[in-house]
PDB file of C-alpha atoms and ligand atoms in Angstrom:
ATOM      1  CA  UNK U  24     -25.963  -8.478   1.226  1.00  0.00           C
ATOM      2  CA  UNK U  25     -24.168 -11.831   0.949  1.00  0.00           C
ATOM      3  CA  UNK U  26     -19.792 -11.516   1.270  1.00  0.00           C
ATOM      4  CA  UNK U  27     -17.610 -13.979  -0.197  1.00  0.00           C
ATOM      5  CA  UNK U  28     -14.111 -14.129   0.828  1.00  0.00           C
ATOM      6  CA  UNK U  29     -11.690 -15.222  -2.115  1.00  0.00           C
ATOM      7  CA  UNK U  30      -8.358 -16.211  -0.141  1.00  0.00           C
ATOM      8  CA  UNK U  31      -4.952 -16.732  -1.905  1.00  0.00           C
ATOM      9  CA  UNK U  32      -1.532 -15.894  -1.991  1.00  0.00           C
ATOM     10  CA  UNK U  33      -1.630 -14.781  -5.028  1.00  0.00           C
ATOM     11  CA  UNK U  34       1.963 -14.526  -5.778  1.00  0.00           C
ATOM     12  CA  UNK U  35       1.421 -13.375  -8.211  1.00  0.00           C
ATOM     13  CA  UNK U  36      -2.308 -13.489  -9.845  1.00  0.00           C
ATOM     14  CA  UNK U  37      -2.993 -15.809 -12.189  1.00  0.00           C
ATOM     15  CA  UNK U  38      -5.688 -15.595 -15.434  1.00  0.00           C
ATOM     16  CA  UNK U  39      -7.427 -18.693 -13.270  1.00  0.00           C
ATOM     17  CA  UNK U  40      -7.739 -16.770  -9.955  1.00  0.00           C
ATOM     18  CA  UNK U  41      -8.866 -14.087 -11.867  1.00  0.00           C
ATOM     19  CA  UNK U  42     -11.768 -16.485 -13.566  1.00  0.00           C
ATOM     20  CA  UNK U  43     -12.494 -17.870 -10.064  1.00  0.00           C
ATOM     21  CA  UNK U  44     -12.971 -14.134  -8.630  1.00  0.00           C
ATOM     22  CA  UNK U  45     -15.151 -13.060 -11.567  1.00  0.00           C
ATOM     23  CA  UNK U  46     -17.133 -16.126 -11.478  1.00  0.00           C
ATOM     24  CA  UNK U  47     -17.466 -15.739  -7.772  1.00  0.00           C
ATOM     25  CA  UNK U  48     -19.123 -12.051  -8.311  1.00  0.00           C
ATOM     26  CA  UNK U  49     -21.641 -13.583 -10.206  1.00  0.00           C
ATOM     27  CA  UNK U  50     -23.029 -15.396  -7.453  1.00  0.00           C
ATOM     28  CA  UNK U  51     -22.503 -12.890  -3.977  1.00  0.00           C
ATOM     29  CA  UNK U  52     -23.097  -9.149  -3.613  1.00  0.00           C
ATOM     30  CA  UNK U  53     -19.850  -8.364  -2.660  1.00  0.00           C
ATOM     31  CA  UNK U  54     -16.531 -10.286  -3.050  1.00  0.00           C
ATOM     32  CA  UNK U  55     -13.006  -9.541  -0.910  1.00  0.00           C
ATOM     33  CA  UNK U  56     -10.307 -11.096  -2.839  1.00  0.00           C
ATOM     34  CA  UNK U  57      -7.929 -11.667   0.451  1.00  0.00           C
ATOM     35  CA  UNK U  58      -4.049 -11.897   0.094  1.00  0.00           C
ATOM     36  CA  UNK U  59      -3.620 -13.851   2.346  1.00  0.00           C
ATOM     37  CA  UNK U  60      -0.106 -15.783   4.445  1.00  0.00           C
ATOM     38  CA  UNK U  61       0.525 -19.751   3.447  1.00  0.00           C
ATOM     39  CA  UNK U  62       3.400 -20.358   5.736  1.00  0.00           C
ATOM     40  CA  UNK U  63       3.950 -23.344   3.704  1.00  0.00           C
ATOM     41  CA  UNK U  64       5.084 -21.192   1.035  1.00  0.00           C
ATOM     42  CA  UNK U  65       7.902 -18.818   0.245  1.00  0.00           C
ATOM     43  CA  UNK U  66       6.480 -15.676  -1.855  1.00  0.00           C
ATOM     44  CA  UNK U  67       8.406 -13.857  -4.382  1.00  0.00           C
ATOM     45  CA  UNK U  68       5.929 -10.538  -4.258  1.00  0.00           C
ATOM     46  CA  UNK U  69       4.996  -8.533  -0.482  1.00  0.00           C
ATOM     47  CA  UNK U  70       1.641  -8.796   0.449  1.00  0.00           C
ATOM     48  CA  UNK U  71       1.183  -5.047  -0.525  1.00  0.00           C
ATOM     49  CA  UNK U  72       2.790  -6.463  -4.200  1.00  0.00           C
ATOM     50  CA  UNK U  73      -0.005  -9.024  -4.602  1.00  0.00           C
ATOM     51  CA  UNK U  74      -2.835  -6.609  -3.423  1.00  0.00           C
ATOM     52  CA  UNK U  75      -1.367  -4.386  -5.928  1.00  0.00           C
ATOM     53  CA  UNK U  76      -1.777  -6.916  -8.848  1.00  0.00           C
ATOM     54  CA  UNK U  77      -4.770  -8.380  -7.320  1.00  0.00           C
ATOM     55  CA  UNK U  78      -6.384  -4.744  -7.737  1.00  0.00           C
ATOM     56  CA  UNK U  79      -5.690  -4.290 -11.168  1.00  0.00           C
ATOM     57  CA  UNK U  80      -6.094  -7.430 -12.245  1.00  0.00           C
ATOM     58  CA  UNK U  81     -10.077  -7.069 -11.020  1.00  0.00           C
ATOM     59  CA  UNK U  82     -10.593  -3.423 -11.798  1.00  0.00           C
ATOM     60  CA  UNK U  83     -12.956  -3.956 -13.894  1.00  0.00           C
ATOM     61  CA  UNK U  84     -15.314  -6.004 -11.124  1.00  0.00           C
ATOM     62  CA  UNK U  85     -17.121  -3.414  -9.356  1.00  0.00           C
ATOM     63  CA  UNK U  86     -18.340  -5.221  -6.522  1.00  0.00           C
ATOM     64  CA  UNK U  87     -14.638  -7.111  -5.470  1.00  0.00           C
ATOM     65  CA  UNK U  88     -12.538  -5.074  -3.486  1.00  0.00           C
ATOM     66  CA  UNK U  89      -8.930  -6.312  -2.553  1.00  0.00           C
ATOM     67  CA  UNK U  90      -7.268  -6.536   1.019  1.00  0.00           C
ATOM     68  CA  UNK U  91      -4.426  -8.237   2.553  1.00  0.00           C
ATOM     69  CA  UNK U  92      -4.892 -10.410   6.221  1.00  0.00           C
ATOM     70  CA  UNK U  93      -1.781 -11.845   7.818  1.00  0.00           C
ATOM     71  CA  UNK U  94      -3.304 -14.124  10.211  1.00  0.00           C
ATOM     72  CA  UNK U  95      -5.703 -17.160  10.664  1.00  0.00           C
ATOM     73  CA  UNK U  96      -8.550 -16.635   7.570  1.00  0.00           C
ATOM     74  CA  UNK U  97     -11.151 -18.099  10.003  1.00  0.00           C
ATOM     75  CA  UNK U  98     -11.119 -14.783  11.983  1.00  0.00           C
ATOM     76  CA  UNK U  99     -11.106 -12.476   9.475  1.00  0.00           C
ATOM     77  CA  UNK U 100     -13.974 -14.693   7.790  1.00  0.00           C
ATOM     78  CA  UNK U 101     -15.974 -14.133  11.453  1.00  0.00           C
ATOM     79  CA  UNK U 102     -14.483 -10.417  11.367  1.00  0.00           C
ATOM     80  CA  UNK U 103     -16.459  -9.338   8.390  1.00  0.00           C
ATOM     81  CA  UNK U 104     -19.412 -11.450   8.570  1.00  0.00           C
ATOM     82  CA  UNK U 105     -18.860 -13.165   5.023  1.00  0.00           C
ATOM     83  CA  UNK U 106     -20.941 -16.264   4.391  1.00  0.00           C
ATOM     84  CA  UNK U 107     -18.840 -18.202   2.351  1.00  0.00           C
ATOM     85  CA  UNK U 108     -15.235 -18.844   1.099  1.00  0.00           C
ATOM     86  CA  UNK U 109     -14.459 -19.360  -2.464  1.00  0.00           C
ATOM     87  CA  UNK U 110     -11.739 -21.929  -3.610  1.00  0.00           C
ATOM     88  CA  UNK U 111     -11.441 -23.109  -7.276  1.00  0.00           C
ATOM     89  CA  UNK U 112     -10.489 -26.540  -7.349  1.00  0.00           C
ATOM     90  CA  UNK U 113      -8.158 -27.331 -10.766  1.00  0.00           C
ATOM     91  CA  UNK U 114      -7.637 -31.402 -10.744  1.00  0.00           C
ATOM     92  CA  UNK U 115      -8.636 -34.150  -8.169  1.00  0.00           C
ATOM     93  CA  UNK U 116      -4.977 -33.139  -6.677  1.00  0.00           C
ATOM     94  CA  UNK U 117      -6.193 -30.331  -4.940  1.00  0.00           C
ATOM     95  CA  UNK U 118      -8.933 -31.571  -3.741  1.00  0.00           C
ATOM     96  CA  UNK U 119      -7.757 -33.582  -0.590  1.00  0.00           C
ATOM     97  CA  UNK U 120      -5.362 -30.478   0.693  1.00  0.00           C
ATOM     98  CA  UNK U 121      -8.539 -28.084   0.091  1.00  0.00           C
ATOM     99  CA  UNK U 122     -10.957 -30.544   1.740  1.00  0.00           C
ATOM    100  CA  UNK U 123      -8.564 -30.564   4.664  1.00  0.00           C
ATOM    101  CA  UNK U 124      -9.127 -26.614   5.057  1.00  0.00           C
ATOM    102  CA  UNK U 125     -12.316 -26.645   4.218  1.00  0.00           C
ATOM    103  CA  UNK U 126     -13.000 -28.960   7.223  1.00  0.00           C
ATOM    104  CA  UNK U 127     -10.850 -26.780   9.324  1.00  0.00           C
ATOM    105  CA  UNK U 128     -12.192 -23.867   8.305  1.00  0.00           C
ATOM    106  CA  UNK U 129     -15.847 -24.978   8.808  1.00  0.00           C
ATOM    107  CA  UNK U 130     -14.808 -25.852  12.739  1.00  0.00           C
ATOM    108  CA  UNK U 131     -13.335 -22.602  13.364  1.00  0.00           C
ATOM    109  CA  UNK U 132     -15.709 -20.503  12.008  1.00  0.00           C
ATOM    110  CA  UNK U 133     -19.551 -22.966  11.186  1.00  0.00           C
ATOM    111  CA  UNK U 134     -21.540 -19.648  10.188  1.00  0.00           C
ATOM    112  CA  UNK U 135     -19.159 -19.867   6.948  1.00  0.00           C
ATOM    113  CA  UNK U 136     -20.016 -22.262   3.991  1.00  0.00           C
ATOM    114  CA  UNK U 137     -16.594 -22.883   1.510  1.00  0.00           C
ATOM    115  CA  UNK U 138     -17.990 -22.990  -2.250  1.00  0.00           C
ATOM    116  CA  UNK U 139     -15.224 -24.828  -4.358  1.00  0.00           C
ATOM    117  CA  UNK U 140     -15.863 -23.620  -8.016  1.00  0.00           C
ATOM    118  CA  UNK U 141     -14.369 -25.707 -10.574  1.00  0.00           C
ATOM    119  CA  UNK U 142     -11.573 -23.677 -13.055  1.00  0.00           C
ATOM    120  CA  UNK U 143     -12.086 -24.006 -16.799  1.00  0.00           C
ATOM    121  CA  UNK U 144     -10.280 -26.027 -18.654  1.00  0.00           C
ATOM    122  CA  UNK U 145      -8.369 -23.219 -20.265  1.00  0.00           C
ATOM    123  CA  UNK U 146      -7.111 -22.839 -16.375  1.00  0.00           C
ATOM    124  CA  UNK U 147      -6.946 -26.520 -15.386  1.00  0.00           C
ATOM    125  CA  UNK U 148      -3.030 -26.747 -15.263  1.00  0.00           C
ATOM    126  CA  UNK U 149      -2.418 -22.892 -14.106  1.00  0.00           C
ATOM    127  CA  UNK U 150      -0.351 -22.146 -10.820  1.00  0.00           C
ATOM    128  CA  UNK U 151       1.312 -19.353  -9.671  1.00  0.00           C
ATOM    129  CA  UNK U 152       4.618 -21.630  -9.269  1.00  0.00           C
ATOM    130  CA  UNK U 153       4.804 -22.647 -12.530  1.00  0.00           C
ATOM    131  CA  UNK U 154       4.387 -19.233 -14.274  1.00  0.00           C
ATOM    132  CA  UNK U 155       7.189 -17.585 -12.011  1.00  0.00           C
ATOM    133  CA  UNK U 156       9.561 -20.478 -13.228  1.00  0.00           C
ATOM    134  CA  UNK U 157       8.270 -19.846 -16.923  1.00  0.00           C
ATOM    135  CA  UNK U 158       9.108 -16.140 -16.516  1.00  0.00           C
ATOM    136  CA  UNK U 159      12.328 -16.573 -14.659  1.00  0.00           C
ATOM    137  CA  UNK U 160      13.841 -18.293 -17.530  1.00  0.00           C
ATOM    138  CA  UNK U 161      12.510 -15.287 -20.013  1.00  0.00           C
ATOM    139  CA  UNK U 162       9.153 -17.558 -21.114  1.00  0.00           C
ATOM    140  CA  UNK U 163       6.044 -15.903 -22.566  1.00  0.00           C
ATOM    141  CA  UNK U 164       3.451 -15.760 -19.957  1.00  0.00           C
ATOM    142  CA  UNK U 165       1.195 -13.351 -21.236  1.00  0.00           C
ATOM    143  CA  UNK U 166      -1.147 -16.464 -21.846  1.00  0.00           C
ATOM    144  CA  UNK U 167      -1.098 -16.978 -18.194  1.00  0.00           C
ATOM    145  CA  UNK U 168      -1.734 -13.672 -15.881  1.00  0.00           C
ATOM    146  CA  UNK U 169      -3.591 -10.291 -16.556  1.00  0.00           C
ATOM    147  CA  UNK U 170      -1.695  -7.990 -18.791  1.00  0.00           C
ATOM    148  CA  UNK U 171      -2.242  -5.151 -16.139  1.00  0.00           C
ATOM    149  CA  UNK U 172      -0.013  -6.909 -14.036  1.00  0.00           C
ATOM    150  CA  UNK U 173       2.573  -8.726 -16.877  1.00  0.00           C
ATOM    151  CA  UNK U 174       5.543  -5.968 -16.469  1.00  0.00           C
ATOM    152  CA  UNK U 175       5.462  -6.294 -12.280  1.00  0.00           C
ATOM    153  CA  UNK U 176       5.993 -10.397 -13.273  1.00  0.00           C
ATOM    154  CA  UNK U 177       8.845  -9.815 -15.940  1.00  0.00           C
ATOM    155  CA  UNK U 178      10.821  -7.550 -13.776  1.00  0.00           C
ATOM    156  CA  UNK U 179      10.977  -9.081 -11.260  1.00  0.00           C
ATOM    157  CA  UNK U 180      11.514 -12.422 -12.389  1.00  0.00           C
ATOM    158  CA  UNK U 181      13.797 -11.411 -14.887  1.00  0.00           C
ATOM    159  CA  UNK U 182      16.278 -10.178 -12.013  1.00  0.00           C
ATOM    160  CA  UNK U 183      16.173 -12.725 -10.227  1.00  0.00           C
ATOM    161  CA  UNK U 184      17.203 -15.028 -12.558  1.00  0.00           C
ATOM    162  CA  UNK U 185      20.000 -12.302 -13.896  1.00  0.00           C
ATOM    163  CA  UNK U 186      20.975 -12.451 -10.076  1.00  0.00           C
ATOM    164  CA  UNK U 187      22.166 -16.456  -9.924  1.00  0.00           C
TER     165      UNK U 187
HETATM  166  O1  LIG D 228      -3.218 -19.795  -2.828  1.00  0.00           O
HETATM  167  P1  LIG D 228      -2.939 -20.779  -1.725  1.00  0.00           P
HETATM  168  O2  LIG D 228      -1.504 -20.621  -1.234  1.00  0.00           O
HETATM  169  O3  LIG D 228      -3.265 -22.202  -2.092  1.00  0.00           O
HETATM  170  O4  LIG D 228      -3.924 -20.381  -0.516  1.00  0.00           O
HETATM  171  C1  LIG D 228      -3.856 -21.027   0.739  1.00  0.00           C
HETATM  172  C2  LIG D 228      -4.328 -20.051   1.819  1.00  0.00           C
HETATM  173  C3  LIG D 228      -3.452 -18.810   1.806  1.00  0.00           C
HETATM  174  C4  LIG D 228      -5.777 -19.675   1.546  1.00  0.00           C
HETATM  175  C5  LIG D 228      -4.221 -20.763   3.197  1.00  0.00           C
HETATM  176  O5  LIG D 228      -2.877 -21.096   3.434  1.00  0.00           O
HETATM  177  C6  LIG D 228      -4.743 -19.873   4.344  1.00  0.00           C
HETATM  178  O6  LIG D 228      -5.944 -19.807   4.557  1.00  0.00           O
HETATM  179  N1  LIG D 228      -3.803 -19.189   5.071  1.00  0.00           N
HETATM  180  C7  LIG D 228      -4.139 -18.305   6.179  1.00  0.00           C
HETATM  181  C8  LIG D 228      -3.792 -18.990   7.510  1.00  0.00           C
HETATM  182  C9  LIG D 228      -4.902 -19.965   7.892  1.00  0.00           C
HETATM  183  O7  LIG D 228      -6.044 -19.602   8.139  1.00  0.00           O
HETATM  184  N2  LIG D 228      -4.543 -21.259   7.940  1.00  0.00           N
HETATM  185  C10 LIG D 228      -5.470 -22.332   8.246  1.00  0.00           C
HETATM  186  C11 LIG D 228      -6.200 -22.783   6.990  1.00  0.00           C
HETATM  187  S1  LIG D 228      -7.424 -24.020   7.377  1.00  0.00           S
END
């Protein structure tokens, strides 16, 4: 039984993470898609939000279950014995910033390989950051994340925008 940890913030789930996840059930027996804290970042969802989405957005994947980590990934990685943590990788931009964790990661916990998978190009130019300012200013972005989870977006980019 090979686990695969899919980290993110998911904030909120895109149509690529969702392609990385499905792609990434392909491969191990069982898949965690992990909300998970970038301190770098400030989120517009709670964690309990984005596992929210994140479930429904991968209902239909029987063997990826969703749960949320606030802490260092490494440990949680070690906690559940998963073998490998999956990253897609969109343009050469990520790359040095995911290399950097990867490298990190691979100290803290060596037992654990990262797999980067590459998106499609359909995906190539997708981030969560973009498709919040897309639906903050009343956009379409039905193109962009799971219908299960299109509503949450609207609303609550809609009032935030209705807000300034
Ligand atoms: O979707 P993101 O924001 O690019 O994902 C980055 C994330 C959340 C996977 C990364 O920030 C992370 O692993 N955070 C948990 C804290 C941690 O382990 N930091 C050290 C990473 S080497």
């Amino acid at each position: 039984m090979v686990k695969a940890i899919c980290p993110g913030s998911f904030d909120p789930v895109t149509k690529g993470h969702v392609d990385i996840i499905t792609r990434a059930s392909g491969l191990f027996d069982q898949v965690i898609a992990l909300v998970v804290i970038n301190p770098a970042k400030s989120p517009s969802f709670t964690p309990q939000e984005r596992a929210s989405m994140l479930t429904r957005a991968t209902a239909h994947l029987p063997n990826v279950q969703v749960d949320v980590f606030k802490g260092l990934l490494a440990e949680y990685v070690r906690a559940t014995g998963a073998r490998a943590i999956v990253k897609g990788l969109r343009a050469v931009s990520d790359f040095e910033y995911e290399f950097q964790m990867a490298l990190t990661n691979k100290k803290l916990v060596p037992e654990a390989e990262t797999v980067f998978l590459n998106t499609t190009s359909e995906n190539m130019y997708l981030n969560s950051s973009l498709v919040k300012q897309v639906a903050s200013f009343g956009g379409d972005i039905s193109d962009f994340v799971p219908a299960t989870i299109l509503p949450d977006v609207q609303l609550r980019l809609c009032d935030k925008i209705k807000k300034v």
